[in-house]
Amino acid sequence: MIVLVSMLMTWLLVAGQADAQVITLRQDACYAIAPAGHRATAAAISALPYDCRAEPPYARYRNAWVWLKVQDPSRLAALPANWKLLVDQARFARLSVIVVNTDGSVQQRTLAPRAMGDNWALGGSQRFTVHRPGAQVKAVYVGFLKLDGLSLMRKLSAIGPHNARRLDNLWMGLMGVFGGAILSAFAYNLLIYTGQRLVYQRWYLLWSVLALAYGFTWTNVTAFFIPGFTGPLAVRTDILLVSGLIAAGNMFFLSVIEDGVLPRWLKRTGTAFAAFNIAAGLAAWQGGLASPVTLDRVLNVAFVCSASCGIVGVTLAIRARSRVVWFYLAGWTPVLAVFALRVLRNFGLALQADAIDMATFATLAFESVALSLAIADRFRLLGRERDLAEQARRAIAIESESHRRAAHTDYLTGLGNRAAFNKTLTAMCRAPAGEPFVLMLVDVDHLKDINDRLGHDGGDKLLEKVGKGLLQAGGVHAHVSRIGGDEFALVIAAGEHEQARVRDALEALQGTTLSHAGRSWAVSFSIGCARFPADADTPEVLFTNADLALYQAKEQGRCRLRHYKPPLRARLDSTLTFSREADEGIARAEFSLHFQPIVDLQTGLTDSCEALLRWQHPTRGQITPAVFGDMLSECKAGLGVQHHALDMALQALRDHPGALPRLSVNLTSAQLDGPHAAARLLGRLREMDITPSRLCIEVTENVVLDRTLDRTAEALALLHGAGIGVALDDFGTGYASLIHLKHLTFDSLKIDRSFTLGLFEDDGQSEEIIRAIIGLGHGLRKTVVAEGVETHLQRNRLTEMGCRLGQGYLFARPVAVLDLAGPIYTPIAA
């Protein structure tokens, strides 16, 4: 870099000395205009009227000859024979040089744009050799036909043959250094990165090509390789190259500065100025849109705009503490200074001198090296950023893997969670091979009771033990996940033999005892099983079918495994159909209540009535909850029907106090969801002016087993405290433990009708169960009601066992409220 600068500075000093040996004739020329057809002879040209005061306007010689006459030929007196007349390259249709000697002889040469011959010189000049010494020259005339403009033809000078050779050598040496510097930088940037090139590197490579082409074309070095590539052809090419050079340099600056340093508006403005340069260059090259002088001025304005944008960008980059900008500034400052001198010269504000032109290419060579250093530094920074990014990527990958594992792992058991289960199930269902497998859903029975008995720590220990047991039972062919609080899933990809082994292992886990803090509990599971693809071929349907089988296992007493069967799906479909039709059924008043008396078994007097829901279905006729009851547990539609039934019951209580002195209504846990639900019901009673003691709420053992038991118990306690009766319905058919009775406030137990109907049909088993329930009720000081009383024998036996109340077809079938008769009395059979 230092060597290059030293060499360039030496060349510029020598160039300044060479300029001192050049006789400038352009400023002292006189001008004349001649028609395009005027004869270009010495006599005809010397006879033209010359004006030595000012240049003629462009309009006068646009399509004519303009002749320049050396005003004082005596200035050439010191030049030896074969001195050189140098004329600036310009665009013209014809160029003619006439030298008149003192002896009357004439030397004349006329050139056409594509027939310039060897009349060119390095440094962007047309060169003509004058054979006579300068002291023998009487007049010198230079004429142009259709010249672009006198202001664009800036050089007319004379130089001796020795100094001409010296100037040629200076140009040749300078362009050698210029070409070597740019080609070296170009090759360096081709090799510095062989992958996908960055934007600023591509702009730099384009800038290097344009700079090299512009330098060789402007200085006529190209003529060594392409004979005749001088004069107007070179000028036209230079216009395109310099406009592209400035545009590429502008785009390089905008892209090489570090990301985030330059504002978006400046990048857009710089891009627009680059496009402006290209457009102005094309217009100047074509030359038909305006006068050449005007187009040259526009092109110079485009140069100034791009330079101004660069200056603003450099200022902002320095303020933002950019590192790369200093390399750019070091490379561009000399170039901008020299181009500023060239622009001033183009506007007529600076003298024509070879030193300025040489400085142009010297600074371009320097700039190419400086910009290469900027790119190298940028690559060094990018390398560091890439290393840091790679480190960050690895850290993120490790963290992402940790998060992925955490996102797919159950924190308590270490098994897969629901996300992992869903991913595994989906992948196996969509595997191209379509290998069969089994899905098992496992539910820990009575986990809430275990938490109540052993504490949550004990419950967690239980789940950990269950997870380990299931993992061991599943073996290497099973993917085991915990998909909910007390729910697990096993996906078993193995044959029938392995599936049988897993079923046996799960059966062995049933009844396993867990001890914690001195207390123990026997663990049991409800298991639902579905097969792929026999039972379903999509993950969603397969899971639903396994869940249906799990629900059946719970219904049938828990602690068992059930396989999916198609009727379970039909049951679900029926429930979904009823759910869709329920809202319309409410709107069409298809739901109604029928009322069945609850009587004193000894006196036969009506004690109260129970409200029973009926649906007058448009296609199925009148149906009971035995048909559509599953829908009532569906959250949205079922709750809507339950609320509607409660509204009808309260209206019946209000409107028929004589027929309904006291009414029992079935409610679900969703209607007893905490104190707010109790407050809402009590508010309704106050609004309708119904005494709370006239209402009795019936809940089943399923409510007792619901996960919201605490909230339900709290709601029932509030209602019971307000005077509302509470009955435990269908007692003995569910799977609740007697410990659940401690959590509920209730007034009566209702014996399920299945026990009453089997009173004389099962070797006395039903009788013993009924006797136990009656004893339990009496022990708890609760009223006992027997459901399903249909014969006098049943009534008599129940009375003998101490059951006070009963209900059934023996007394009355459920009827509409208007069909209720007065007090019912049925004498006890003998």
Coordinates of C-alpha atoms in Angstrom, one line a residue, residues 468-752:
K468 CA -42.5 -46.6 36.4
G469 CA -44.9 -49.6 36.5
L470 CA -46.4 -48.7 33.1
L471 CA -43.0 -48.1 31.6
Q472 CA -41.8 -51.6 32.8
A473 CA -45.1 -53.2 31.7
G474 CA -44.9 -51.7 28.2
G475 CA -41.4 -52.9 27.6
V476 CA -39.1 -51.8 24.7
H477 CA -42.0 -51.8 22.2
A478 CA -44.2 -49.3 24.0
H479 CA -44.2 -45.5 24.1
V480 CA -45.5 -44.5 27.5
S481 CA -46.8 -41.0 28.2
R482 CA -48.7 -39.1 30.9
I483 CA -51.3 -37.1 29.1
G484 CA -53.2 -35.7 32.0
G485 CA -53.5 -35.5 35.8
D486 CA -54.3 -39.2 36.3
E487 CA -54.3 -40.3 32.6
F488 CA -51.6 -42.3 30.9
A489 CA -51.3 -43.6 27.3
L490 CA -49.4 -46.6 25.9
V491 CA -48.7 -47.0 22.2
I492 CA -47.6 -50.6 21.7
A493 CA -46.1 -51.4 18.3
A494 CA -45.8 -55.2 18.6
G495 CA -47.6 -58.4 17.7
E496 CA -50.3 -60.2 19.5
H497 CA -47.9 -62.1 21.8
E498 CA -46.3 -58.9 23.1
Q499 CA -49.7 -57.2 23.4
A500 CA -50.9 -60.1 25.6
R501 CA -47.7 -59.8 27.7
V502 CA -48.4 -56.1 28.3
R503 CA -52.1 -56.8 29.2
D504 CA -50.9 -59.4 31.7
A505 CA -48.3 -57.0 33.2
L506 CA -51.0 -54.3 33.5
E507 CA -53.3 -56.8 35.2
A508 CA -50.5 -57.6 37.7
L509 CA -50.3 -53.9 38.5
Q510 CA -53.9 -53.8 39.6
G511 CA -54.2 -53.7 43.4
T512 CA -50.6 -52.7 43.9
T513 CA -50.3 -51.2 47.4
L514 CA -48.7 -47.7 47.8
S515 CA -47.4 -46.7 51.2
H516 CA -46.6 -43.2 52.1
A517 CA -46.1 -41.5 55.5
G518 CA -47.3 -44.6 57.3
R519 CA -50.5 -44.9 55.3
S520 CA -51.2 -47.2 52.3
W521 CA -53.6 -47.4 49.4
A522 CA -54.4 -50.1 46.8
V523 CA -54.0 -48.7 43.3
S524 CA -56.3 -49.7 40.4
F525 CA -56.6 -48.7 36.8
S526 CA -59.3 -48.3 34.2
I527 CA -58.0 -49.1 30.8
G528 CA -59.5 -48.5 27.3
C529 CA -57.9 -50.2 24.3
A530 CA -58.2 -49.5 20.5
R531 CA -56.3 -51.1 17.6
F532 CA -54.8 -49.5 14.5
P533 CA -56.0 -49.9 11.8
A534 CA -58.8 -52.3 12.8
D535 CA -60.7 -49.9 15.0
A536 CA -59.6 -46.6 13.3
D537 CA -57.0 -45.4 10.8
T538 CA -56.6 -41.8 12.0
P539 CA -55.0 -40.6 15.3
E540 CA -58.1 -38.6 16.3
V541 CA -60.6 -41.4 15.8
L542 CA -58.3 -44.0 17.3
F543 CA -57.9 -41.9 20.5
T544 CA -61.7 -41.3 20.7
N545 CA -62.4 -45.0 20.4
A546 CA -59.9 -45.8 23.1
D547 CA -61.4 -43.2 25.2
L548 CA -64.9 -44.7 24.7
A549 CA -63.5 -48.0 25.8
L550 CA -62.0 -46.3 28.9
Y551 CA -65.3 -44.7 29.7
Q552 CA -67.0 -48.1 29.5
A553 CA -64.4 -49.6 31.9
K554 CA -65.2 -46.8 34.4
E555 CA -69.0 -47.4 33.9
Q556 CA -68.6 -51.1 34.6
G557 CA -66.9 -50.6 37.9
R558 CA -63.3 -49.5 37.1
C559 CA -60.2 -51.7 37.8
R560 CA -60.6 -53.4 34.4
L561 CA -59.6 -53.3 30.8
R562 CA -62.1 -52.9 28.0
H563 CA -61.6 -53.1 24.2
Y564 CA -63.3 -50.8 21.8
K565 CA -66.4 -52.1 20.1
P566 CA -68.4 -50.5 17.3
P567 CA -71.5 -50.0 19.5
L568 CA -69.5 -47.6 21.6
R569 CA -69.0 -45.4 18.6
A570 CA -72.7 -45.7 17.7
R571 CA -73.5 -44.5 21.3
L572 CA -71.2 -41.6 20.9
D573 CA -72.6 -40.7 17.5
S574 CA -76.1 -40.8 19.0
T575 CA -75.0 -38.5 21.8
L576 CA -73.5 -36.1 19.4
T577 CA -76.7 -36.2 17.3
F578 CA -78.8 -35.5 20.4
S579 CA -76.5 -32.7 21.3
R580 CA -76.9 -31.0 18.0
E581 CA -80.7 -31.3 18.2
A582 CA -81.1 -30.2 21.8
D583 CA -81.1 -26.5 21.2
E584 CA -83.8 -26.8 18.6
G585 CA -85.7 -29.1 20.9
I586 CA -85.7 -26.4 23.6
A587 CA -86.8 -23.7 21.1
R588 CA -89.7 -25.9 19.9
A589 CA -90.8 -26.7 23.5
E590 CA -90.1 -30.5 22.9
F591 CA -88.9 -31.0 26.4
S592 CA -91.3 -31.4 29.3
L593 CA -91.5 -32.7 32.8
H594 CA -93.5 -35.7 34.1
F595 CA -94.1 -36.1 37.8
Q596 CA -94.1 -39.3 39.8
P597 CA -95.3 -39.4 43.4
I598 CA -93.0 -40.5 46.3
V599 CA -95.4 -42.1 48.9
D600 CA -95.3 -43.3 52.5
L601 CA -95.2 -47.1 52.2
Q602 CA -97.3 -47.5 55.3
T603 CA -100.0 -44.9 54.8
G604 CA -99.9 -44.6 51.0
L605 CA -100.0 -40.8 51.3
T606 CA -98.0 -38.7 48.9
D607 CA -94.9 -37.3 50.5
S608 CA -93.5 -35.5 47.5
C609 CA -93.0 -35.9 43.7
E610 CA -90.0 -36.4 41.5
A611 CA -89.7 -34.4 38.3
L612 CA -88.7 -36.7 35.4
L613 CA -87.5 -35.2 32.0
R614 CA -89.2 -36.3 28.7
W615 CA -88.3 -35.3 25.2
Q616 CA -91.0 -35.4 22.5
H617 CA -88.6 -36.0 19.7
P618 CA -89.8 -35.1 16.1
T619 CA -88.7 -38.5 14.7
R620 CA -88.3 -40.8 17.7
G621 CA -91.4 -39.9 19.6
Q622 CA -91.3 -39.5 23.3
I623 CA -88.0 -40.6 24.8
T624 CA -86.6 -40.7 28.3
P625 CA -83.1 -40.0 29.7
A626 CA -82.5 -43.7 29.4
V627 CA -82.1 -42.9 25.6
F628 CA -80.6 -39.5 25.5
G629 CA -79.1 -39.3 29.0
D630 CA -75.5 -39.4 27.8
M631 CA -76.1 -36.1 26.1
L632 CA -77.0 -34.5 29.4
S633 CA -73.3 -34.9 30.5
E634 CA -72.2 -33.0 27.4
C635 CA -71.0 -29.7 28.5
K636 CA -72.8 -27.2 26.4
A637 CA -76.0 -28.8 25.0
G638 CA -76.5 -31.0 28.1
L639 CA -76.1 -28.1 30.5
G640 CA -78.6 -26.1 28.5
V641 CA -81.2 -28.9 28.7
Q642 CA -80.6 -29.3 32.5
H643 CA -81.1 -25.6 33.1
H644 CA -84.2 -25.7 31.0
A645 CA -85.5 -28.7 33.0
L646 CA -84.8 -26.8 36.3
D647 CA -86.7 -23.8 35.0
M648 CA -89.7 -25.9 34.2
A649 CA -89.6 -27.6 37.6
L650 CA -89.5 -24.2 39.4
Q651 CA -92.4 -22.9 37.3
A652 CA -94.4 -26.1 38.2
L653 CA -93.6 -25.6 41.9
R654 CA -94.8 -22.0 41.7
D655 CA -97.9 -22.6 39.5
H656 CA -99.1 -25.8 41.2
P657 CA -98.5 -25.7 44.9
G658 CA -101.5 -27.9 45.6
A659 CA -100.4 -30.8 43.3
L660 CA -96.7 -30.3 44.1
P661 CA -96.3 -29.5 47.7
R662 CA -92.7 -30.7 47.5
L663 CA -90.6 -31.6 44.4
S664 CA -87.4 -33.5 43.8
V665 CA -85.2 -32.4 40.9
N666 CA -82.1 -34.1 39.5
L667 CA -79.1 -31.9 39.1
T668 CA -75.6 -32.5 37.8
S669 CA -72.2 -31.4 39.1
A670 CA -72.1 -28.7 36.4
Q671 CA -75.2 -27.1 38.0
L672 CA -73.7 -27.3 41.4
D673 CA -70.3 -25.8 40.5
G674 CA -69.5 -24.0 43.7
P675 CA -71.1 -21.3 45.9
H676 CA -72.0 -19.0 43.0
A677 CA -74.2 -21.8 41.5
A678 CA -76.0 -22.2 44.9
A679 CA -76.5 -18.5 45.2
R680 CA -78.0 -18.4 41.7
L681 CA -80.5 -21.1 42.5
L682 CA -81.5 -19.5 45.8
G683 CA -82.0 -16.2 43.9
R684 CA -84.3 -17.9 41.5
L685 CA -86.4 -19.3 44.4
R686 CA -86.7 -15.8 45.9
E687 CA -87.7 -14.3 42.5
M688 CA -90.4 -16.9 42.1
D689 CA -91.5 -16.7 45.7
I690 CA -90.9 -20.4 46.4
T691 CA -90.1 -21.6 49.9
P692 CA -86.7 -23.5 49.7
S693 CA -88.1 -26.4 51.8
R694 CA -90.4 -27.3 48.9
L695 CA -87.4 -28.2 46.7
C696 CA -85.3 -31.3 47.0
I697 CA -82.1 -31.8 45.0
E698 CA -81.2 -35.3 43.9
V699 CA -77.6 -36.1 42.9
T700 CA -76.2 -39.5 41.8
E701 CA -73.0 -41.3 42.8
N702 CA -71.4 -40.0 39.6
V703 CA -71.6 -36.6 41.0
V704 CA -69.8 -37.9 44.1
L705 CA -67.1 -39.3 41.9
D706 CA -66.7 -36.2 39.9
R707 CA -63.4 -34.3 40.1
T708 CA -65.3 -31.2 41.3
L709 CA -66.6 -33.0 44.4
D710 CA -65.3 -30.2 46.8
R711 CA -67.2 -27.5 44.9
T712 CA -70.3 -29.6 44.6
A713 CA -70.2 -30.4 48.3
E714 CA -69.8 -26.7 49.1
A715 CA -72.8 -25.8 46.9
L716 CA -75.0 -28.6 48.5
A717 CA -74.0 -27.4 52.0
L718 CA -75.1 -23.9 51.2
L719 CA -78.4 -25.1 49.6
H720 CA -79.1 -27.5 52.5
G721 CA -78.4 -24.7 55.0
A722 CA -81.1 -22.6 53.2
G723 CA -83.7 -25.4 53.7
I724 CA -83.5 -27.3 50.4
G725 CA -83.5 -31.0 50.8
V726 CA -80.7 -33.2 49.3
A727 CA -81.1 -36.8 48.2
L728 CA -78.4 -39.3 47.1
D729 CA -80.0 -41.0 44.1
D730 CA -79.4 -44.5 42.7
F731 CA -77.4 -45.4 45.7
G732 CA -75.6 -48.7 45.5
T733 CA -75.1 -48.8 41.7
G734 CA -72.1 -46.5 41.6
Y735 CA -68.5 -47.1 42.7
A736 CA -68.2 -44.4 45.4
S737 CA -66.6 -45.3 48.7
L738 CA -68.5 -44.8 51.9
I739 CA -65.9 -42.1 52.7
H740 CA -67.6 -39.9 50.1
L741 CA -70.7 -39.7 52.3
K742 CA -68.5 -37.7 54.7
H743 CA -68.1 -34.9 52.1
L744 CA -71.8 -34.5 51.3
T745 CA -74.6 -33.0 53.3
F746 CA -77.8 -35.0 52.4
D747 CA -81.1 -35.9 53.9
S748 CA -82.1 -39.2 52.2
L749 CA -80.8 -42.2 50.4
K750 CA -82.6 -43.6 47.3
I751 CA -82.3 -47.3 46.7
D752 CA -81.8 -48.0 43.0

